[in-house]
PDB file of C-alpha atoms in Angstrom:
ATOM      1  CA  MET A 193      93.217  50.270  50.728  1.00 69.00           C
ATOM      2  CA  THR A 194      92.092  47.657  48.182  1.00 75.00           C
ATOM      3  CA  THR A 195      94.290  47.623  44.918  1.00 93.00           C
ATOM      4  CA  THR A 196      92.696  44.909  42.907  1.00 97.00           C
ATOM      5  CA  PHE A 197      89.255  43.969  41.600  1.00 98.00           C
ATOM      6  CA  PRO A 198      87.729  40.822  42.733  1.00 97.00           C
ATOM      7  CA  ASP A 199      87.529  37.756  40.425  1.00 97.00           C
ATOM      8  CA  VAL A 200      83.724  38.005  39.337  1.00 97.00           C
ATOM      9  CA  THR A 201      81.302  37.031  36.646  1.00 98.00           C
ATOM     10  CA  ILE A 202      78.745  39.578  35.652  1.00 98.00           C
ATOM     11  CA  SER A 203      75.253  38.373  34.049  1.00 97.00           C
ATOM     12  CA  THR A 204      73.018  40.369  31.935  1.00 96.00           C
ATOM     13  CA  ASP A 205      69.675  39.194  30.304  1.00 94.00           C
ATOM     14  CA  ARG A 206      71.736  38.180  27.125  1.00 97.00           C
ATOM     15  CA  LEU A 207      75.136  38.176  28.133  1.00 98.00           C
ATOM     16  CA  VAL A 208      77.745  36.715  30.468  1.00 98.00           C
ATOM     17  CA  LEU A 209      80.847  38.720  31.536  1.00 98.00           C
ATOM     18  CA  ARG A 210      83.724  36.399  32.473  1.00 98.00           C
ATOM     19  CA  PRO A 211      87.426  35.840  32.658  1.00 98.00           C
ATOM     20  CA  PHE A 212      88.991  34.681  29.565  1.00 98.00           C
ATOM     21  CA  ASP A 213      90.289  30.867  29.419  1.00 97.00           C
ATOM     22  CA  GLY A 214      92.081  28.700  26.837  1.00 97.00           C
ATOM     23  CA  GLU A 215      88.734  27.983  24.885  1.00 97.00           C
ATOM     24  CA  ASP A 216      88.405  31.299  23.843  1.00 98.00           C
ATOM     25  CA  VAL A 217      91.648  31.482  21.900  1.00 98.00           C
ATOM     26  CA  THR A 218      90.358  30.692  18.445  1.00 98.00           C
ATOM     27  CA  ALA A 219      87.360  33.058  18.575  1.00 98.00           C
ATOM     28  CA  LEU A 220      89.619  35.824  19.776  1.00 98.00           C
ATOM     29  CA  ALA A 221      92.243  35.357  17.129  1.00 98.00           C
ATOM     30  CA  GLU A 222      89.502  35.746  14.481  1.00 97.00           C
ATOM     31  CA  MET A 223      87.701  38.515  16.316  1.00 98.00           C
ATOM     32  CA  MET A 224      91.088  40.477  16.496  1.00 97.00           C
ATOM     33  CA  ASN A 225      92.215  40.264  12.952  1.00 97.00           C
ATOM     34  CA  ASP A 226      88.862  42.046  11.458  1.00 96.00           C
ATOM     35  CA  GLU A 227      89.747  45.303   9.643  1.00 94.00           C
ATOM     36  CA  HIS A 228      87.895  47.206  11.948  1.00 94.00           C
ATOM     37  CA  VAL A 229      89.522  46.149  15.007  1.00 95.00           C
ATOM     38  CA  THR A 230      92.781  46.617  12.936  1.00 94.00           C
ATOM     39  CA  ALA A 231      92.137  50.058  12.029  1.00 95.00           C
ATOM     40  CA  TRP A 232      90.888  51.374  15.503  1.00 93.00           C
ATOM     41  CA  THR A 233      93.400  49.440  18.008  1.00 92.00           C
ATOM     42  CA  SER A 234      96.876  48.841  18.493  1.00 90.00           C
ATOM     43  CA  ALA A 235      96.584  45.017  18.511  1.00 93.00           C
ATOM     44  CA  PRO A 236      99.027  43.163  16.547  1.00 94.00           C
ATOM     45  CA  HIS A 237      98.388  42.674  13.002  1.00 92.00           C
ATOM     46  CA  PRO A 238      98.283  39.950  12.069  1.00 94.00           C
ATOM     47  CA  TYR A 239      96.831  38.786  15.349  1.00 97.00           C
ATOM     48  CA  THR A 240      98.268  35.465  15.574  1.00 97.00           C
ATOM     49  CA  HIS A 241      97.144  32.482  17.343  1.00 98.00           C
ATOM     50  CA  ALA A 242     100.054  32.778  19.823  1.00 98.00           C
ATOM     51  CA  ASP A 243      99.084  36.388  20.539  1.00 98.00           C
ATOM     52  CA  ALA A 244      95.467  35.147  21.531  1.00 98.00           C
ATOM     53  CA  HIS A 245      96.652  32.355  23.763  1.00 98.00           C
ATOM     54  CA  ALA A 246      98.994  34.630  25.444  1.00 98.00           C
ATOM     55  CA  TRP A 247      96.270  36.841  26.121  1.00 98.00           C
ATOM     56  CA  ALA A 248      93.576  34.557  27.062  1.00 98.00           C
ATOM     57  CA  THR A 249      95.734  32.465  29.496  1.00 98.00           C
ATOM     58  CA  ARG A 250      97.960  35.122  31.040  1.00 98.00           C
ATOM     59  CA  HIS A 251      97.999  38.696  30.268  1.00 97.00           C
ATOM     60  CA  SER A 252      94.245  39.325  30.608  1.00 98.00           C
ATOM     61  CA  HIS A 253      94.426  37.643  34.163  1.00 98.00           C
ATOM     62  CA  ALA A 254      97.694  39.882  35.038  1.00 98.00           C
ATOM     63  CA  GLU A 255      95.722  43.033  34.382  1.00 98.00           C
ATOM     64  CA  ARG A 256      93.404  42.116  37.621  1.00 98.00           C
ATOM     65  CA  THR A 257      95.972  40.406  39.845  1.00 97.00           C
ATOM     66  CA  GLU A 258      98.621  43.037  39.222  1.00 97.00           C
ATOM     67  CA  GLY A 259      95.894  45.805  40.124  1.00 97.00           C
ATOM     68  CA  ARG A 260      95.996  47.617  36.527  1.00 97.00           C
ATOM     69  CA  GLY A 261      92.381  46.805  36.055  1.00 98.00           C
ATOM     70  CA  ILE A 262      90.104  43.724  34.751  1.00 98.00           C
ATOM     71  CA  VAL A 263      89.285  42.191  31.779  1.00 98.00           C
ATOM     72  CA  PHE A 264      85.913  40.537  30.808  1.00 98.00           C
ATOM     73  CA  ALA A 265      85.358  37.973  27.996  1.00 98.00           C
ATOM     74  CA  VAL A 266      81.787  38.941  26.895  1.00 98.00           C
ATOM     75  CA  ALA A 267      79.851  35.869  25.854  1.00 98.00           C
ATOM     76  CA  GLU A 268      75.996  35.176  24.863  1.00 97.00           C
ATOM     77  CA  PHE A 269      74.364  33.817  27.675  1.00 96.00           C
ATOM     78  CA  LEU A 270      72.532  31.134  25.526  1.00 95.00           C
ATOM     79  CA  THR A 271      75.256  30.018  23.249  1.00 96.00           C
ATOM     80  CA  GLN A 272      78.324  30.785  24.971  1.00 96.00           C
ATOM     81  CA  ARG A 273      79.762  32.399  21.599  1.00 97.00           C
ATOM     82  CA  LEU A 274      82.578  34.930  22.311  1.00 98.00           C
ATOM     83  CA  VAL A 275      80.873  38.456  21.582  1.00 98.00           C
ATOM     84  CA  GLY A 276      83.768  40.630  22.442  1.00 98.00           C
ATOM     85  CA  ILE A 277      85.719  42.214  25.338  1.00 98.00           C
ATOM     86  CA  VAL A 278      85.411  44.823  28.012  1.00 98.00           C
ATOM     87  CA  HIS A 279      88.565  45.992  29.633  1.00 98.00           C
ATOM     88  CA  LEU A 280      88.961  48.370  32.485  1.00 98.00           C
ATOM     89  CA  ARG A 281      92.470  49.557  32.818  1.00 97.00           C
ATOM     90  CA  ASN A 282      94.634  52.749  33.788  1.00 97.00           C
ATOM     91  CA  THR A 283      93.043  52.167  37.347  1.00 98.00           C
ATOM     92  CA  ASN A 284      93.592  54.728  39.963  1.00 98.00           C
ATOM     93  CA  TRP A 285      92.913  53.436  43.259  1.00 97.00           C
ATOM     94  CA  ARG A 286      93.371  56.575  45.196  1.00 97.00           C
ATOM     95  CA  THR A 287      90.843  58.524  43.172  1.00 98.00           C
ATOM     96  CA  LEU A 288      88.599  55.574  42.307  1.00 98.00           C
ATOM     97  CA  SER A 289      88.705  56.273  38.477  1.00 98.00           C
ATOM     98  CA  THR A 290      89.394  54.020  35.565  1.00 98.00           C
ATOM     99  CA  GLU A 291      89.232  53.875  31.742  1.00 98.00           C
ATOM    100  CA  VAL A 292      87.267  51.471  29.600  1.00 98.00           C
ATOM    101  CA  GLY A 293      87.638  49.959  26.395  1.00 96.00           C
ATOM    102  CA  TYR A 294      85.690  47.524  24.351  1.00 96.00           C
ATOM    103  CA  VAL A 295      85.837  45.332  21.298  1.00 96.00           C
ATOM    104  CA  THR A 296      82.793  43.680  19.543  1.00 97.00           C
ATOM    105  CA  ALA A 297      83.326  40.712  17.251  1.00 97.00           C
ATOM    106  CA  PRO A 298      81.996  41.543  13.670  1.00 96.00           C
ATOM    107  CA  TRP A 299      79.170  39.013  13.562  1.00 95.00           C
ATOM    108  CA  ALA A 300      77.775  40.596  16.766  1.00 96.00           C
ATOM    109  CA  ARG A 301      77.635  44.265  16.041  1.00 95.00           C
ATOM    110  CA  GLY A 302      74.394  46.030  15.579  1.00 94.00           C
ATOM    111  CA  GLU A 303      72.879  44.151  18.414  1.00 95.00           C
ATOM    112  CA  GLY A 304      73.626  46.358  21.315  1.00 96.00           C
ATOM    113  CA  TYR A 305      76.018  44.282  22.698  1.00 97.00           C
ATOM    114  CA  ALA A 306      78.909  46.723  23.442  1.00 97.00           C
ATOM    115  CA  SER A 307      76.193  49.090  25.330  1.00 97.00           C
ATOM    116  CA  GLU A 308      74.739  46.372  27.411  1.00 97.00           C
ATOM    117  CA  SER A 309      78.331  44.845  28.458  1.00 98.00           C
ATOM    118  CA  VAL A 310      79.675  48.237  29.241  1.00 98.00           C
ATOM    119  CA  LEU A 311      76.771  49.440  31.136  1.00 97.00           C
ATOM    120  CA  ALA A 312      76.592  46.282  33.143  1.00 98.00           C
ATOM    121  CA  VAL A 313      80.197  46.809  33.991  1.00 98.00           C
ATOM    122  CA  ALA A 314      79.742  50.596  34.802  1.00 98.00           C
ATOM    123  CA  GLN A 315      77.012  49.462  37.241  1.00 97.00           C
ATOM    124  CA  TRP A 316      79.078  46.700  39.022  1.00 98.00           C
ATOM    125  CA  LEU A 317      81.911  49.491  39.267  1.00 98.00           C
ATOM    126  CA  PHE A 318      79.919  52.294  40.773  1.00 97.00           C
ATOM    127  CA  ARG A 319      77.331  50.240  42.948  1.00 96.00           C
ATOM    128  CA  ASP A 320      79.679  47.355  44.076  1.00 97.00           C
ATOM    129  CA  GLN A 321      83.268  48.522  43.922  1.00 97.00           C
ATOM    130  CA  GLY A 322      82.252  52.412  44.912  1.00 97.00           C
ATOM    131  CA  PHE A 323      84.013  53.863  42.065  1.00 98.00           C
ATOM    132  CA  GLU A 324      83.627  57.490  41.161  1.00 98.00           C
ATOM    133  CA  ARG A 325      84.524  58.080  37.518  1.00 98.00           C
ATOM    134  CA  LEU A 326      84.781  55.693  34.243  1.00 98.00           C
ATOM    135  CA  GLU A 327      86.426  57.264  31.563  1.00 98.00           C
ATOM    136  CA  LEU A 328      86.406  56.610  27.594  1.00 97.00           C
ATOM    137  CA  ARG A 329      88.577  57.860  24.804  1.00 97.00           C
ATOM    138  CA  THR A 330      87.195  57.389  21.386  1.00 96.00           C
ATOM    139  CA  ALA A 331      88.954  58.147  18.002  1.00 96.00           C
ATOM    140  CA  ALA A 332      87.528  61.278  16.291  1.00 95.00           C
ATOM    141  CA  ASP A 333      86.298  59.174  13.497  1.00 94.00           C
ATOM    142  CA  ASN A 334      84.885  55.967  15.190  1.00 95.00           C
ATOM    143  CA  THR A 335      81.298  57.260  15.287  1.00 94.00           C
ATOM    144  CA  ALA A 336      80.293  53.521  16.089  1.00 93.00           C
ATOM    145  CA  SER A 337      82.393  53.583  19.657  1.00 94.00           C
ATOM    146  CA  GLN A 338      80.963  57.348  20.231  1.00 96.00           C
ATOM    147  CA  GLN A 339      77.311  56.077  19.775  1.00 95.00           C
ATOM    148  CA  VAL A 340      78.307  53.513  22.453  1.00 96.00           C
ATOM    149  CA  ALA A 341      79.262  55.971  24.782  1.00 96.00           C
ATOM    150  CA  GLN A 342      76.485  58.197  24.170  1.00 96.00           C
ATOM    151  CA  LYS A 343      73.896  55.219  24.493  1.00 96.00           C
ATOM    152  CA  ILE A 344      75.098  54.593  28.176  1.00 96.00           C
ATOM    153  CA  GLY A 345      75.015  58.151  29.170  1.00 96.00           C
ATOM    154  CA  CYS A 346      78.463  59.370  28.836  1.00 97.00           C
ATOM    155  CA  ILE A 347      79.276  62.964  28.736  1.00 97.00           C
ATOM    156  CA  SER A 348      82.030  64.264  26.129  1.00 97.00           C
ATOM    157  CA  GLU A 349      84.507  66.429  28.127  1.00 97.00           C
ATOM    158  CA  GLY A 350      86.708  67.575  25.357  1.00 97.00           C
ATOM    159  CA  VAL A 351      89.083  66.675  22.679  1.00 98.00           C
ATOM    160  CA  LEU A 352      92.773  65.460  22.932  1.00 98.00           C
ATOM    161  CA  ARG A 353      94.529  66.886  19.834  1.00 98.00           C
ATOM    162  CA  ASN A 354      96.510  64.920  17.473  1.00 97.00           C
ATOM    163  CA  ALA A 355      96.717  62.227  20.441  1.00 96.00           C
ATOM    164  CA  TRP A 356      96.246  58.902  18.947  1.00 94.00           C
ATOM    165  CA  LEU A 357      97.428  56.665  15.953  1.00 95.00           C
ATOM    166  CA  VAL A 358      94.772  54.806  13.823  1.00 96.00           C
ATOM    167  CA  ARG A 359      95.552  52.754  11.099  1.00 96.00           C
ATOM    168  CA  THR A 360      94.346  52.928   7.333  1.00 94.00           C
ATOM    169  CA  GLN A 361      94.883  50.327   4.686  1.00 94.00           C
ATOM    170  CA  ASN A 362      96.794  51.053   1.551  1.00 94.00           C
ATOM    171  CA  PRO A 363      95.637  49.919  -1.924  1.00 95.00           C
ATOM    172  CA  ASP A 364      98.289  47.080  -1.727  1.00 94.00           C
ATOM    173  CA  GLY A 365      96.505  45.771   1.380  1.00 90.00           C
ATOM    174  CA  SER A 366      99.276  46.960   3.839  1.00 94.00           C
ATOM    175  CA  TRP A 367      98.331  49.326   7.077  1.00 95.00           C
ATOM    176  CA  ALA A 368      99.721  52.666   7.647  1.00 96.00           C
ATOM    177  CA  ASP A 369      99.484  54.608  10.949  1.00 96.00           C
ATOM    178  CA  THR A 370      97.665  58.159  10.748  1.00 96.00           C
ATOM    179  CA  ARG A 371      97.467  60.438  13.551  1.00 97.00           C
ATOM    180  CA  THR A 372      94.080  61.635  14.888  1.00 97.00           C
ATOM    181  CA  ASP A 373      92.312  63.355  17.688  1.00 98.00           C
ATOM    182  CA  LEU A 374      90.649  61.570  20.857  1.00 97.00           C
ATOM    183  CA  ILE A 375      87.249  62.621  22.297  1.00 98.00           C
ATOM    184  CA  VAL A 376      87.260  61.991  25.927  1.00 98.00           C
ATOM    185  CA  TRP A 377      84.051  60.696  27.591  1.00 98.00           C
ATOM    186  CA  SER A 378      83.258  60.284  31.328  1.00 98.00           C
ATOM    187  CA  LEU A 379      80.620  58.548  33.145  1.00 98.00           C
ATOM    188  CA  LEU A 380      79.793  59.269  36.985  1.00 97.00           C
ATOM    189  CA  PRO A 381      77.591  57.608  39.508  1.00 97.00           C
ATOM    190  CA  GLU A 382      75.012  60.436  39.248  1.00 95.00           C
ATOM    191  CA  ASP A 383      74.963  60.189  35.350  1.00 94.00           C
ATOM    192  CA  MET A 384      73.083  56.864  35.855  1.00 88.00           C
ATOM    193  CA  GLU A 385      70.580  57.709  38.473  1.00 80.00           C
ATOM    194  CA  ASP A 386      67.949  58.461  35.810  1.00 63.00           C
ATOM    195  CA  MET A 387      68.649  55.431  33.719  1.00 65.00           C
ATOM    196  CA  GLY A 388      65.825  52.752  34.274  1.00 52.00           C
ATOM    197  CA  ASP A 389      64.270  50.007  32.513  1.00 39.00           C
ATOM    198  CA  ALA A 390      63.711  51.858  29.460  1.00 36.00           C
ATOM    199  CA  ASP A 391      67.192  51.361  28.610  1.00 43.00           C
ATOM    200  CA  GLY A 392      66.318  47.548  27.853  1.00 38.00           C
ATOM    201  CA  TYR A 393      68.604  46.270  30.614  1.00 40.00           C
ATOM    202  CA  ASN A 394      66.653  44.964  33.528  1.00 41.00           C
ATOM    203  CA  GLY A 395      69.606  44.347  35.888  1.00 47.00           C
ATOM    204  CA  HIS A 396      72.315  41.913  36.254  1.00 54.00           C
ATOM    205  CA  ASP A 397      74.165  39.999  38.750  1.00 67.00           C
ATOM    206  CA  ALA A 398      77.782  39.377  39.629  1.00 70.00           C
ATOM    207  CA  TYR A 399      79.196  36.393  41.172  1.00 62.00           C
ATOM    208  CA  GLY A 400      82.351  35.543  42.919  1.00 65.00           C
ATOM    209  CA  ARG A 401      84.383  32.943  41.375  1.00 48.00           C
ATOM    210  CA  ASP A 402      83.956  30.462  44.222  1.00 35.00           C
ATOM    211  CA  GLY A 403      80.981  29.369  42.544  1.00 33.00           C
ATOM    212  CA  TYR A 404      78.431  30.182  45.259  1.00 27.00           C
ATOM    213  CA  GLY A 405      77.522  33.523  44.231  1.00 29.00           C
ATOM    214  CA  ARG A 406      78.195  35.121  47.585  1.00 25.00           C
ATOM    215  CA  ASP A 407      79.124  38.296  45.970  1.00 25.00           C
ATOM    216  CA  GLY A 408      75.403  38.224  43.899  1.00 25.00           C
ATOM    217  CA  TYR A 409      73.496  41.217  43.720  1.00 21.00           C
ATOM    218  CA  GLY A 410      70.424  42.458  40.940  1.00 23.00           C
ATOM    219  CA  TYR A 411      70.123  45.825  40.067  1.00 22.00           C
ATOM    220  CA  GLY A 412      66.774  46.135  38.812  1.00 23.00           C
ATOM    221  CA  ARG A 413      67.582  49.207  36.491  1.00 23.00           C
ATOM    222  CA  GLY A 414      68.403  49.403  33.224  1.00 26.00           C
ATOM    223  CA  ALA A 415      94.650  50.235  26.891  1.00 36.00           C
ATOM    224  CA  GLN A 416      98.092  50.421  28.850  1.00 35.00           C
ATOM    225  CA  ALA A 417      99.299  48.018  25.730  1.00 34.00           C
ATOM    226  CA  GLY A 418     100.359  44.573  26.507  1.00 35.00           C
ATOM    227  CA  ALA A 419     100.447  41.373  24.631  1.00 33.00           C
ATOM    228  CA  GLY A 420      96.892  42.018  23.615  1.00 38.00           C
ATOM    229  CA  GLY A 421      98.169  45.298  22.168  1.00 36.00           C
ATOM    230  CA  TYR A 422      95.232  47.469  23.495  1.00 35.00           C
ATOM    231  CA  ALA A 423      95.986  50.924  24.303  1.00 34.00           C
ATOM    232  CA  VAL A 424      93.599  53.803  24.514  1.00 35.00           C
ATOM    233  CA  GLY A 425      90.125  53.554  25.705  1.00 38.00           C
ATOM    234  CA  ALA A 426      86.979  53.138  23.989  1.00 36.00           C
ATOM    235  CA  ASP A 427      88.141  53.404  20.352  1.00 36.00           C
ATOM    236  CA  TRP A 428      86.820  49.994  19.214  1.00 39.00           C
ATOM    237  CA  SER A 429      83.715  48.897  18.263  1.00 39.00           C
TER     238      SER A 429
END
């Protein structure tokens, strides 16, 4: 039984989803210190250059090589500027199910990048890797993340009461943990069958890291916490 994802790069019309590297460190640190990322994630705060370097050069790659999932750095196709992160984790290779989380840089919000990148990963996961379930968990008040789940066709399955901690900022600028509910969402292969070109995604390609594209294809349609501090599902946007 396969227990690791292949080392791939996925491309959409606007984005490239690829492994992190050392050149991402500065942009990653800047993105992860945004107040909304601090509020909705368990990432260290402040998120230091050392945190970013460890994630970009070691820990994100270990997610794949150690069989827990796979991490994609999401970049604009034209500028190569870091847009965000898509992270598959808590992968169950027996049941062929995994959980997705995502972060979007402050400057890139409102452009549909989160939906585009997560949908591309879901298509690759179901159609190329043969997976049967993708799960997301969003904090009850994180409406932006919930909109991403709805846009890509996820179904809300229920609520885990008092199951997560978010951060709220005090008047003095410090942060305090507050308990919240989690909404559980899922996406199955059949949920995507009716998603066509109206979604604005005309397809994407995935290429093996050997550089020859031998794993390439086109579709024509449509946080176990580590040094990165990512823990529960898609409660980031």
